[in-house]
Short mmCIF file of C-alpha atoms in Angstrom, two decimals:
data_model
loop_
_atom_site.label_atom_id
_atom_site.label_comp_id
_atom_site.label_asym_id
_atom_site.label_seq_id
_atom_site.Cartn_x
_atom_site.Cartn_y
_atom_site.Cartn_z
CA MET A 217 16.16 4.17 22.69
CA ARG A 218 12.11 3.99 24.11
CA ALA A 219 9.79 3.24 21.95
CA VAL A 220 6.56 2.50 20.91
CA GLN A 221 5.08 -1.31 19.73
CA PHE A 222 2.50 -4.44 21.34
CA SER A 223 2.92 -7.56 22.26
CA GLU A 224 0.01 -8.93 22.17
CA TYR A 225 -3.88 -8.52 21.09
CA GLY A 226 -5.40 -7.22 22.92
CA PRO A 227 -7.38 -3.69 23.89
CA PRO A 228 -5.58 -0.23 24.42
CA GLY A 229 -3.61 -0.93 27.41
CA VAL A 230 -1.50 -4.06 25.30
CA VAL A 231 0.04 -1.18 23.95
CA HIS A 232 3.33 0.08 26.41
CA VAL A 233 7.07 2.03 26.00
CA ALA A 234 10.29 -0.55 25.57
CA GLU A 235 13.51 0.05 25.48
CA VAL A 236 14.69 -0.90 21.96
CA GLU A 237 17.69 -0.97 20.35
CA GLU A 238 18.36 2.66 17.74
CA PRO A 239 17.78 2.51 13.93
CA HIS A 240 20.17 3.73 12.12
CA ALA A 241 19.42 5.12 8.07
CA GLY A 242 20.57 2.95 5.34
CA PRO A 243 21.27 3.57 1.60
CA GLY A 244 18.86 6.39 0.65
CA LYS A 245 17.67 6.77 3.79
CA ILE A 246 18.27 9.46 6.48
CA ARG A 247 17.82 9.70 10.83
CA ILE A 248 15.89 11.90 12.97
CA ALA A 249 16.12 12.67 16.30
CA VAL A 250 11.49 12.68 16.96
CA ARG A 251 10.01 15.25 17.84
CA ALA A 252 6.66 14.73 17.39
CA SER A 253 4.93 11.06 15.39
CA GLY A 254 1.51 10.79 14.32
CA PHE A 255 -1.03 7.98 15.15
CA SER A 256 -2.06 4.86 12.72
CA THR A 257 -6.37 4.34 12.99
CA GLY A 258 -4.89 1.44 10.99
CA GLU A 259 -3.70 -0.21 13.60
CA THR A 260 -5.73 -0.27 15.99
CA TYR A 261 -6.94 -2.56 14.39
CA ILE A 262 -4.78 -4.39 14.13
CA ARG A 263 -3.73 -4.52 18.26
CA SER A 264 -7.75 -5.23 18.29
CA GLY A 265 -7.14 -8.40 17.01
CA MET A 266 -9.24 -7.43 14.01
CA LEU A 267 -7.24 -8.31 11.68
CA ARG A 268 -5.66 -11.15 12.87
CA ASP A 269 -6.61 -13.39 10.22
CA VAL A 270 -6.06 -11.21 7.44
CA VAL A 271 -3.38 -9.21 8.35
CA PRO A 272 -0.14 -11.16 9.63
CA THR A 273 1.35 -10.08 12.74
CA THR A 274 4.38 -10.35 14.06
CA PHE A 275 5.17 -10.05 17.23
CA PRO A 276 6.30 -7.62 19.04
CA TYR A 277 5.20 -4.92 16.33
CA ARG A 278 6.37 -1.75 16.54
CA THR A 279 3.54 2.04 15.35
CA GLY A 280 3.98 4.65 13.82
CA PHE A 281 5.15 5.72 9.92
CA ASP A 282 4.94 9.20 9.70
CA ALA A 283 7.48 11.64 12.22
CA ALA A 284 9.57 14.86 12.04
CA GLY A 285 12.58 16.14 13.76
CA VAL A 286 15.23 16.91 13.37
CA VAL A 287 17.86 14.59 10.96
CA ASP A 288 20.79 13.36 12.98
CA GLU A 289 21.94 10.82 10.31
CA VAL A 290 22.10 10.70 6.54
CA GLY A 291 22.54 7.77 4.60
CA ASP A 292 25.03 7.15 1.87
CA GLY A 293 23.47 8.32 -1.81
CA VAL A 294 21.40 10.89 0.36
CA THR A 295 21.58 14.47 -0.82
CA GLY A 296 20.04 17.65 -0.71
CA VAL A 297 19.74 17.14 3.46
CA ARG A 298 22.37 17.97 6.63
CA PRO A 299 22.13 16.59 10.37
CA GLY A 300 20.39 19.66 11.69
CA ASP A 301 18.30 19.60 9.31
CA GLU A 302 14.02 20.35 10.65
CA VAL A 303 11.68 17.28 7.90
CA PHE A 304 8.91 15.34 7.95
CA GLY A 305 8.48 12.82 6.44
CA MET A 306 7.41 8.54 6.47
CA THR A 307 9.03 5.72 6.91
CA ALA A 308 9.57 2.83 4.59
CA PRO A 309 5.81 1.06 4.39
CA ALA A 310 7.58 -2.50 6.29
CA ALA A 311 9.80 -0.81 8.03
CA ARG A 312 6.49 1.36 10.50
CA GLY A 313 8.42 2.31 14.48
CA ALA A 314 7.96 6.18 14.20
CA ASN A 315 6.91 5.91 17.48
CA ALA A 316 9.95 6.16 19.01
CA ASP A 317 12.80 8.14 19.82
CA TYR A 318 14.87 8.12 16.44
CA ALA A 319 13.31 6.97 13.87
CA VAL A 320 14.23 6.37 10.28
CA LEU A 321 12.68 7.46 7.04
CA ALA A 322 12.33 6.06 3.72
CA ALA A 323 10.76 9.72 1.90
CA TRP A 324 10.88 13.50 4.25
CA ALA A 325 10.67 17.23 2.75
CA PRO A 326 11.76 20.04 4.99
CA LYS A 327 9.22 21.56 8.05
CA PRO A 328 7.06 24.00 6.92
CA ALA A 329 8.13 26.90 9.84
CA ALA A 330 4.68 27.24 9.35
CA TRP A 331 3.58 24.29 11.76
CA SER A 332 4.80 23.61 14.73
CA TRP A 333 6.09 19.92 15.17
CA ALA A 334 2.96 18.26 16.07
CA GLU A 335 1.53 19.01 13.11
CA ALA A 336 4.42 18.61 11.57
CA GLY A 337 4.57 15.02 13.31
CA GLY A 338 1.45 14.50 12.17
CA ALA A 339 1.72 15.57 8.64
CA ALA A 340 3.14 13.34 6.26
CA GLY A 341 0.69 10.33 6.62
CA SER A 342 -1.95 11.86 6.07
CA VAL A 343 -1.01 14.28 3.55
CA GLU A 344 0.27 10.82 1.37
CA THR A 345 -2.87 9.62 1.73
CA ALA A 346 -4.51 12.65 0.60
CA THR A 347 -2.81 13.12 -2.62
CA ARG A 348 -3.06 9.69 -3.47
CA VAL A 349 -7.13 9.25 -3.42
CA LEU A 350 -7.69 11.89 -5.08
CA ASP A 351 -4.47 12.02 -7.63
CA ARG A 352 -6.90 8.42 -8.19
CA LEU A 353 -10.00 10.28 -7.96
CA ALA A 354 -8.51 12.97 -11.20
CA VAL A 355 -9.94 15.89 -8.97
CA GLY A 356 -9.60 19.15 -10.08
CA ALA A 357 -10.30 22.74 -10.95
CA GLY A 358 -14.39 23.13 -11.23
CA HIS A 359 -15.18 19.23 -9.93
CA THR A 360 -17.09 18.96 -7.06
CA VAL A 361 -15.53 16.26 -4.47
CA LEU A 362 -18.13 15.13 -1.13
CA VAL A 363 -15.23 13.63 1.57
CA GLN A 364 -17.22 11.70 3.46
CA GLY A 365 -15.85 11.97 7.61
CA ALA A 366 -13.83 14.86 6.27
CA ALA A 367 -12.81 16.48 10.16
CA GLY A 368 -11.32 13.24 10.27
CA ALA A 369 -6.90 13.66 9.91
CA VAL A 370 -7.21 12.24 6.75
CA GLY A 371 -10.18 14.60 5.94
CA THR A 372 -9.50 17.45 7.58
CA VAL A 373 -6.43 17.13 5.11
CA ALA A 374 -8.09 16.02 1.64
CA VAL A 375 -10.67 18.96 2.39
CA GLN A 376 -8.33 21.51 2.69
CA LEU A 377 -6.15 19.98 -1.00
CA ALA A 378 -9.23 19.46 -2.73
CA VAL A 379 -10.10 22.97 -1.89
CA ALA A 380 -6.14 24.50 -3.56
CA ARG A 381 -6.35 22.40 -6.61
CA GLY A 382 -10.20 24.00 -7.23
CA ALA A 383 -12.34 22.23 -6.18
CA THR A 384 -15.56 22.25 -4.17
CA VAL A 385 -16.06 20.40 -1.62
CA ILE A 386 -18.92 19.00 0.65
CA GLY A 387 -17.65 17.34 4.23
CA THR A 388 -19.86 15.28 6.70
CA ALA A 389 -19.29 14.99 10.16
CA GLY A 390 -21.17 15.97 12.56
CA GLU A 391 -22.99 19.20 13.77
CA HIS A 392 -20.49 20.38 16.13
CA ASN A 393 -17.79 20.22 14.04
CA HIS A 394 -19.27 22.31 10.70
CA ASP A 395 -18.28 25.87 11.91
CA PHE A 396 -14.56 23.95 11.65
CA LEU A 397 -15.36 21.93 7.91
CA ARG A 398 -16.17 25.46 7.01
CA SER A 399 -13.01 27.48 8.31
CA LEU A 400 -10.95 24.65 6.36
CA GLY A 401 -12.86 25.69 3.10
CA ALA A 402 -16.10 23.06 3.33
CA GLU A 403 -19.53 23.02 2.48
CA PRO A 404 -20.23 20.85 5.59
CA THR A 405 -23.59 17.93 5.97
CA THR A 406 -24.44 15.72 8.38
CA TYR A 407 -23.58 11.56 7.72
CA GLY A 408 -26.03 8.75 8.05
CA THR A 409 -29.78 8.58 7.01
CA GLY A 410 -30.29 11.11 4.10
CA LEU A 411 -26.95 11.54 3.63
CA VAL A 412 -28.00 11.07 -0.61
CA GLU A 413 -31.21 13.32 -0.61
CA ARG A 414 -28.27 16.56 1.79
CA VAL A 415 -26.24 16.17 -0.45
CA ARG A 416 -28.29 16.30 -3.74
CA ALA A 417 -29.93 19.20 -2.17
CA LEU A 418 -26.22 21.33 -2.37
CA ALA A 419 -25.25 19.43 -5.44
CA PRO A 420 -27.93 19.90 -7.59
CA ASP A 421 -25.43 19.20 -11.01
CA GLY A 422 -23.77 16.46 -8.89
CA VAL A 423 -20.87 14.70 -6.86
CA ASP A 424 -17.81 13.78 -9.35
CA ALA A 425 -16.35 12.03 -7.23
CA VAL A 426 -16.61 10.96 -3.33
CA PHE A 427 -13.91 10.22 -1.18
CA ASP A 428 -14.33 7.94 1.55
CA CYS A 429 -12.76 8.88 5.14
CA ALA A 430 -15.01 7.03 7.45
CA GLY A 431 -16.55 3.89 6.10
CA GLY A 432 -20.35 1.81 6.81
CA ALA A 433 -21.69 3.55 3.93
CA LEU A 434 -20.59 2.49 0.27
CA PRO A 435 -23.84 2.22 -0.48
CA ASP A 436 -24.83 5.77 -0.73
CA LEU A 437 -21.89 7.16 -1.40
CA ILE A 438 -21.81 5.63 -4.81
CA ALA A 439 -26.44 6.64 -4.67
CA VAL A 440 -24.22 10.40 -4.29
CA ALA A 441 -21.34 9.85 -7.34
CA GLY A 442 -23.98 7.75 -9.75
CA ASP A 443 -20.96 5.82 -10.28
CA LYS A 444 -19.15 3.05 -7.86
CA ALA A 445 -15.71 4.26 -10.47
CA ARG A 446 -15.63 7.74 -8.77
CA VAL A 447 -15.92 6.09 -4.80
CA VAL A 448 -12.53 5.51 -2.80
CA THR A 449 -12.37 4.56 0.67
CA ILE A 450 -9.37 3.79 3.03
CA ALA A 451 -12.13 3.14 5.65
CA ASP A 452 -13.71 0.13 4.21
CA PHE A 453 -12.97 -3.01 4.32
CA ALA A 454 -16.89 -4.06 2.64
CA ALA A 455 -15.05 -1.95 -0.66
CA ALA A 456 -14.26 -5.22 -3.10
CA ALA A 457 -17.97 -6.73 -2.18
CA HIS A 458 -19.30 -3.34 -2.93
CA GLY A 459 -16.99 -2.61 -6.44
CA VAL A 460 -15.74 0.04 -4.53
CA HIS A 461 -11.69 0.39 -4.94
CA MET A 462 -9.86 0.70 -1.50
CA SER A 463 -6.65 2.20 -1.43
CA HIS A 464 -3.13 1.77 0.31
CA GLY A 465 -0.58 1.80 0.84
CA ALA A 466 0.51 -0.66 2.90
CA PRO A 467 2.68 -4.20 1.74
CA ALA A 468 1.69 -6.57 0.03
CA ASP A 469 1.64 -9.25 3.12
CA GLU A 470 0.01 -6.64 5.16
CA THR A 471 -3.50 -4.74 4.36
CA GLY A 472 -3.65 -6.14 0.81
CA ALA A 473 -4.50 -8.60 1.43
CA ALA A 474 -7.36 -7.43 3.94
CA VAL A 475 -8.89 -5.65 1.69
CA GLY A 476 -8.05 -8.08 -1.98
CA ALA A 477 -6.65 -4.70 -3.14
CA ALA A 478 -2.35 -3.78 -4.32
CA ALA A 479 -1.18 -1.14 -2.77
CA ASP A 480 -1.75 2.11 -5.25
CA PRO A 481 2.16 3.58 -5.96
CA LEU A 482 2.95 6.16 -2.80
CA ALA A 483 2.30 9.67 -3.34
CA LEU A 484 5.36 11.35 -1.80
CA HIS A 485 5.33 14.09 -4.43
CA GLY A 486 2.25 15.39 -1.99
CA LEU A 487 4.69 16.83 0.81
CA GLY A 488 6.04 18.73 -1.60
CA ILE A 489 3.06 20.46 -1.93
CA ALA A 490 2.12 20.68 1.41
CA ILE A 491 5.55 22.40 1.46
CA ASP A 492 4.21 25.53 -0.64
CA LEU A 493 0.13 25.18 0.51
CA ALA A 494 1.77 25.46 4.12
CA ALA A 495 4.15 28.27 3.04
CA GLN A 496 1.04 30.33 1.53
CA GLY A 497 -1.30 29.53 4.76
CA ARG A 498 -3.73 27.38 2.54
CA LEU A 499 -3.02 23.45 4.36
CA ARG A 500 -3.19 23.67 8.02
CA VAL A 501 -3.22 20.05 9.66
CA PRO A 502 -5.48 20.17 12.72
CA VAL A 503 -3.82 17.84 15.95
CA ALA A 504 -7.05 16.77 17.89
CA ALA A 505 -4.25 15.73 21.17
CA ALA A 506 -0.79 14.97 21.75
CA PHE A 507 0.20 12.28 24.00
CA PRO A 508 3.67 12.14 24.94
CA LEU A 509 4.48 8.50 24.52
CA ALA A 510 4.24 7.00 27.95
CA GLU A 511 0.75 7.98 26.95
CA ALA A 512 0.21 5.49 23.83
CA ALA A 513 -2.52 3.88 25.06
CA ALA A 514 -4.13 6.71 25.60
CA ALA A 515 -4.31 7.81 22.31
CA HIS A 516 -5.89 3.83 21.20
CA GLU A 517 -8.50 5.25 23.31
CA LEU A 518 -9.68 8.43 21.49
CA SER A 519 -9.07 7.16 18.59
CA GLU A 520 -11.37 4.54 18.93
CA SER A 521 -14.07 6.73 20.25
CA ARG A 522 -14.04 8.01 17.06
CA ARG A 523 -14.72 11.70 17.88
CA ALA A 524 -11.76 13.20 17.62
CA ARG A 525 -10.64 16.20 15.40
CA GLY A 526 -8.01 15.99 12.95
CA ARG A 527 -4.82 14.40 13.81
CA ILE A 528 -3.96 12.21 16.86
CA VAL A 529 -0.20 13.15 17.58
CA LEU A 530 2.63 12.00 20.02
CA VAL A 531 5.72 14.17 20.93
CA ASN A 532 8.63 13.40 22.80
#
């Protein structure tokens, strides 16, 4: 089968499609014929070599950890799903390899009818991450939340999930994305110099939590929150130096070493929440672009431009 991988550090051009052996569903897992799979921004950091001193990498490195498709193998002990079912979900954290013709999923849920294959293919990772951080921040009804980088893959989903919890959401993005953020339920503002003052003007009673999806602004985000314990980042590798928690679900031998923080428990219950919200028309998975597997390098280039609005996906 075809699978996306890279065999050396370097620019996007080192990413390529290779012919590899098909995986099979072991106990407790299922295999899907992939229709679409998510692109992982974190894998661009690994591919570039930026994390070579702190994240052990074995080549070839197979990419992708979430996907959607049609079930074609069911492992021992699995119930409630059968070949032919349409699902979306995630691989085991250390397995990856979802950017391929076939993928083995360790967690899954029925694909919402309201979502296209591209939306479903990029949903699980963003939903799990957003749910994990919102849970850690205990975001609920009546709270005010700042989402830094609200127009990105995780930010767009975090905004909608926080709104569904009854929170008021302020989201940062470039001005060209402000109407888009309003359509998701957030009050937009720009990032950069003057952020603290702009947020205080929008939330004079203060902000209860800050969800950082962008990185690079932790001092300002701590000032907004008034307490570093009320800030969680998924994007800033300087988090520990600022006393801020960096949330990730990577195995201990991967990103955890880079950020000095153990993995948080995966919020897989978020997949069920997503199904319900999608059925109500309250959760979209904005797709920035969909590339065929053979153009995976172009997906890396778009990600590194930091201009993608929503999730980048690969389609089969």
